[in-house]
Amino acid sequence: MRPTLDDKRPIFQQIREMIEDEIVDGRLLEESQAPSTNQLVAYYKINPATVLKGLNELVDAGILYKKRGVGMFVAKGAKATLLNERKQVFQEDYVARMLQEANRLGLSVDDVQQMIDSMKKRGDAK
């Protein structure tokens, strides 16, 4: 779990994103139990309804599922679903913008690829 939450974004979104990050990073495996509402409430000292809103968004998206009386668990295929969503967002938010700026600068795709390769060699991108 993140040590703190920030004040710039809704807390329920941060809770949702934190659990998504743990799934993507492999800290929460498919079919494993997600942190409980009570754990998150106690750790962050926040309202249970706020935590539930974030968790329920993950349930609605098919990332988590509820076992009555036991808690919430990571659904099968959750990691693949999240990775696919994030790749799409990455392409739209970063790659498309990068290519637009490259076009403005008169750079070819090969020029951009050379820049990426150079950054990788320097260790700036891992």
PDB file of C-alpha atoms in Angstrom:
ATOM      1  CA  MET A   1       0.000   0.000   0.000  1.00  0.00           C
ATOM      2  CA  ARG A   2       1.059   3.569  -0.590  1.00  0.00           C
ATOM      3  CA  PRO A   3       2.264   5.282   2.550  1.00  0.00           C
ATOM      4  CA  THR A   4      -0.014   8.302   2.025  1.00  0.00           C
ATOM      5  CA  LEU A   5      -2.841   9.580  -0.128  1.00  0.00           C
ATOM      6  CA  ASP A   6      -2.692  12.963  -1.826  1.00  0.00           C
ATOM      7  CA  ASP A   7      -5.230  15.775  -1.569  1.00  0.00           C
ATOM      8  CA  LYS A   8      -5.311  16.517  -5.290  1.00  0.00           C
ATOM      9  CA  ARG A   9      -7.531  13.633  -6.410  1.00  0.00           C
ATOM     10  CA  PRO A  10     -10.554  11.845  -4.974  1.00  0.00           C
ATOM     11  CA  ILE A  11      -9.524   9.280  -2.376  1.00  0.00           C
ATOM     12  CA  PHE A  12     -11.726   6.511  -3.796  1.00  0.00           C
ATOM     13  CA  GLN A  13      -9.839   6.816  -7.118  1.00  0.00           C
ATOM     14  CA  GLN A  14      -6.510   6.559  -5.315  1.00  0.00           C
ATOM     15  CA  ILE A  15      -7.689   3.432  -3.486  1.00  0.00           C
ATOM     16  CA  ARG A  16      -8.802   1.893  -6.796  1.00  0.00           C
ATOM     17  CA  GLU A  17      -5.513   2.803  -8.500  1.00  0.00           C
ATOM     18  CA  MET A  18      -3.453   1.499  -5.594  1.00  0.00           C
ATOM     19  CA  ILE A  19      -5.103  -1.926  -5.855  1.00  0.00           C
ATOM     20  CA  GLU A  20      -4.754  -1.873  -9.647  1.00  0.00           C
ATOM     21  CA  ASP A  21      -1.036  -1.085  -9.251  1.00  0.00           C
ATOM     22  CA  GLU A  22      -0.589  -3.976  -6.838  1.00  0.00           C
ATOM     23  CA  ILE A  23      -2.226  -6.338  -9.342  1.00  0.00           C
ATOM     24  CA  VAL A  24      -0.172  -5.055 -12.292  1.00  0.00           C
ATOM     25  CA  ASP A  25       3.057  -5.197 -10.258  1.00  0.00           C
ATOM     26  CA  GLY A  26       2.323  -8.772  -9.138  1.00  0.00           C
ATOM     27  CA  ARG A  27       1.977  -7.998  -5.433  1.00  0.00           C
ATOM     28  CA  LEU A  28      -1.697  -9.036  -5.563  1.00  0.00           C
ATOM     29  CA  LEU A  29      -2.133 -12.238  -7.524  1.00  0.00           C
ATOM     30  CA  GLU A  30      -5.246 -13.494  -9.247  1.00  0.00           C
ATOM     31  CA  GLU A  31      -7.554 -15.342  -6.847  1.00  0.00           C
ATOM     32  CA  SER A  32      -5.772 -13.787  -3.848  1.00  0.00           C
ATOM     33  CA  GLN A  33      -7.653 -11.714  -1.301  1.00  0.00           C
ATOM     34  CA  ALA A  34      -7.570  -7.954  -1.749  1.00  0.00           C
ATOM     35  CA  PRO A  35      -7.076  -5.680   1.262  1.00  0.00           C
ATOM     36  CA  SER A  36     -10.291  -5.478   3.238  1.00  0.00           C
ATOM     37  CA  THR A  37     -12.339  -2.352   3.732  1.00  0.00           C
ATOM     38  CA  ASN A  38     -11.456  -2.445   7.433  1.00  0.00           C
ATOM     39  CA  GLN A  39      -7.726  -2.716   6.700  1.00  0.00           C
ATOM     40  CA  LEU A  40      -7.816   0.245   4.329  1.00  0.00           C
ATOM     41  CA  VAL A  41      -9.992   2.326   6.680  1.00  0.00           C
ATOM     42  CA  ALA A  42      -7.638   1.668   9.594  1.00  0.00           C
ATOM     43  CA  TYR A  43      -4.455   2.233   7.597  1.00  0.00           C
ATOM     44  CA  TYR A  44      -5.513   5.482   5.914  1.00  0.00           C
ATOM     45  CA  LYS A  45      -7.999   6.656   8.567  1.00  0.00           C
ATOM     46  CA  ILE A  46     -10.685   7.331   5.985  1.00  0.00           C
ATOM     47  CA  ASN A  47     -14.415   6.803   5.701  1.00  0.00           C
ATOM     48  CA  PRO A  48     -15.527   3.214   4.939  1.00  0.00           C
ATOM     49  CA  ALA A  49     -17.919   4.500   2.250  1.00  0.00           C
ATOM     50  CA  THR A  50     -14.963   6.065   0.420  1.00  0.00           C
ATOM     51  CA  VAL A  51     -13.067   2.782   0.437  1.00  0.00           C
ATOM     52  CA  LEU A  52     -16.153   0.868  -0.688  1.00  0.00           C
ATOM     53  CA  LYS A  53     -16.657   3.220  -3.617  1.00  0.00           C
ATOM     54  CA  GLY A  54     -13.147   2.474  -4.895  1.00  0.00           C
ATOM     55  CA  LEU A  55     -13.496  -1.263  -4.325  1.00  0.00           C
ATOM     56  CA  ASN A  56     -16.936  -1.387  -5.913  1.00  0.00           C
ATOM     57  CA  GLU A  57     -15.603   0.298  -9.046  1.00  0.00           C
ATOM     58  CA  LEU A  58     -13.112  -2.558  -9.318  1.00  0.00           C
ATOM     59  CA  VAL A  59     -15.919  -5.091  -8.817  1.00  0.00           C
ATOM     60  CA  ASP A  60     -18.001  -3.360 -11.506  1.00  0.00           C
ATOM     61  CA  ALA A  61     -15.005  -3.518 -13.868  1.00  0.00           C
ATOM     62  CA  GLY A  62     -14.533  -7.254 -13.213  1.00  0.00           C
ATOM     63  CA  ILE A  63     -11.134  -6.758 -11.549  1.00  0.00           C
ATOM     64  CA  LEU A  64     -12.305  -7.876  -8.106  1.00  0.00           C
ATOM     65  CA  TYR A  65     -15.133 -10.142  -7.052  1.00  0.00           C
ATOM     66  CA  LYS A  66     -16.892 -10.569  -3.733  1.00  0.00           C
ATOM     67  CA  LYS A  67     -17.121 -13.763  -1.702  1.00  0.00           C
ATOM     68  CA  ARG A  68     -20.004 -13.281   0.650  1.00  0.00           C
ATOM     69  CA  GLY A  69     -18.803 -13.129   4.248  1.00  0.00           C
ATOM     70  CA  VAL A  70     -15.145 -13.550   3.268  1.00  0.00           C
ATOM     71  CA  GLY A  71     -14.071 -10.444   1.355  1.00  0.00           C
ATOM     72  CA  MET A  72     -12.925  -9.307  -2.065  1.00  0.00           C
ATOM     73  CA  PHE A  73     -10.635 -11.276  -4.325  1.00  0.00           C
ATOM     74  CA  VAL A  74      -8.695 -10.590  -7.514  1.00  0.00           C
ATOM     75  CA  ALA A  75     -10.540 -12.001 -10.515  1.00  0.00           C
ATOM     76  CA  LYS A  76      -8.958 -14.346 -13.042  1.00  0.00           C
ATOM     77  CA  GLY A  77      -7.675 -12.335 -15.976  1.00  0.00           C
ATOM     78  CA  ALA A  78      -7.561  -9.107 -13.938  1.00  0.00           C
ATOM     79  CA  LYS A  79      -3.877  -8.469 -14.601  1.00  0.00           C
ATOM     80  CA  ALA A  80      -4.242  -8.985 -18.361  1.00  0.00           C
ATOM     81  CA  THR A  81      -7.292  -6.715 -18.416  1.00  0.00           C
ATOM     82  CA  LEU A  82      -5.463  -3.964 -16.535  1.00  0.00           C
ATOM     83  CA  LEU A  83      -2.342  -4.285 -18.702  1.00  0.00           C
ATOM     84  CA  ASN A  84      -4.408  -4.026 -21.890  1.00  0.00           C
ATOM     85  CA  GLU A  85      -6.236  -0.953 -20.575  1.00  0.00           C
ATOM     86  CA  ARG A  86      -2.995   0.701 -19.508  1.00  0.00           C
ATOM     87  CA  LYS A  87      -1.303  -0.034 -22.838  1.00  0.00           C
ATOM     88  CA  GLN A  88      -4.202   1.615 -24.651  1.00  0.00           C
ATOM     89  CA  VAL A  89      -4.043   4.661 -22.371  1.00  0.00           C
ATOM     90  CA  PHE A  90      -0.253   4.815 -22.773  1.00  0.00           C
ATOM     91  CA  GLN A  91      -0.601   4.768 -26.548  1.00  0.00           C
ATOM     92  CA  GLU A  92      -3.254   7.470 -26.558  1.00  0.00           C
ATOM     93  CA  ASP A  93      -1.749   9.705 -23.866  1.00  0.00           C
ATOM     94  CA  TYR A  94       1.969   9.401 -24.569  1.00  0.00           C
ATOM     95  CA  VAL A  95       2.783   7.838 -27.914  1.00  0.00           C
ATOM     96  CA  ALA A  96       0.235   9.851 -29.892  1.00  0.00           C
ATOM     97  CA  ARG A  97       1.371  13.113 -28.275  1.00  0.00           C
ATOM     98  CA  MET A  98       5.017  12.221 -28.795  1.00  0.00           C
ATOM     99  CA  LEU A  99       4.429  11.571 -32.486  1.00  0.00           C
ATOM    100  CA  GLN A 100       2.475  14.806 -32.865  1.00  0.00           C
ATOM    101  CA  GLU A 101       5.372  16.748 -31.353  1.00  0.00           C
ATOM    102  CA  ALA A 102       7.861  14.809 -33.496  1.00  0.00           C
ATOM    103  CA  ASN A 103       5.892  15.845 -36.580  1.00  0.00           C
ATOM    104  CA  ARG A 104       6.013  19.483 -35.452  1.00  0.00           C
ATOM    105  CA  LEU A 105       9.784  19.197 -35.087  1.00  0.00           C
ATOM    106  CA  GLY A 106      10.188  17.463 -38.432  1.00  0.00           C
ATOM    107  CA  LEU A 107      11.392  14.217 -36.847  1.00  0.00           C
ATOM    108  CA  SER A 108      10.791  10.879 -38.539  1.00  0.00           C
ATOM    109  CA  VAL A 109       9.719   7.740 -36.716  1.00  0.00           C
ATOM    110  CA  ASP A 110      13.317   6.514 -37.160  1.00  0.00           C
ATOM    111  CA  ASP A 111      14.597   9.691 -35.471  1.00  0.00           C
ATOM    112  CA  VAL A 112      12.259   9.086 -32.542  1.00  0.00           C
ATOM    113  CA  GLN A 113      13.330   5.438 -32.332  1.00  0.00           C
ATOM    114  CA  GLN A 114      16.986   6.508 -32.252  1.00  0.00           C
ATOM    115  CA  MET A 115      16.194   8.894 -29.390  1.00  0.00           C
ATOM    116  CA  ILE A 116      14.458   6.104 -27.486  1.00  0.00           C
ATOM    117  CA  ASP A 117      17.383   3.738 -28.082  1.00  0.00           C
ATOM    118  CA  SER A 118      19.809   6.427 -26.910  1.00  0.00           C
ATOM    119  CA  MET A 119      17.819   6.947 -23.704  1.00  0.00           C
ATOM    120  CA  LYS A 120      17.772   3.202 -23.049  1.00  0.00           C
ATOM    121  CA  LYS A 121      21.540   2.973 -23.510  1.00  0.00           C
ATOM    122  CA  ARG A 122      22.063   5.829 -21.052  1.00  0.00           C
ATOM    123  CA  GLY A 123      19.901   4.017 -18.547  1.00  0.00           C
ATOM    124  CA  ASP A 124      17.211   6.716 -18.463  1.00  0.00           C
ATOM    125  CA  ALA A 125      14.525   4.241 -19.513  1.00  0.00           C
ATOM    126  CA  LYS A 126      14.401   0.732 -18.143  1.00  0.00           C
TER     127      LYS A 126
END
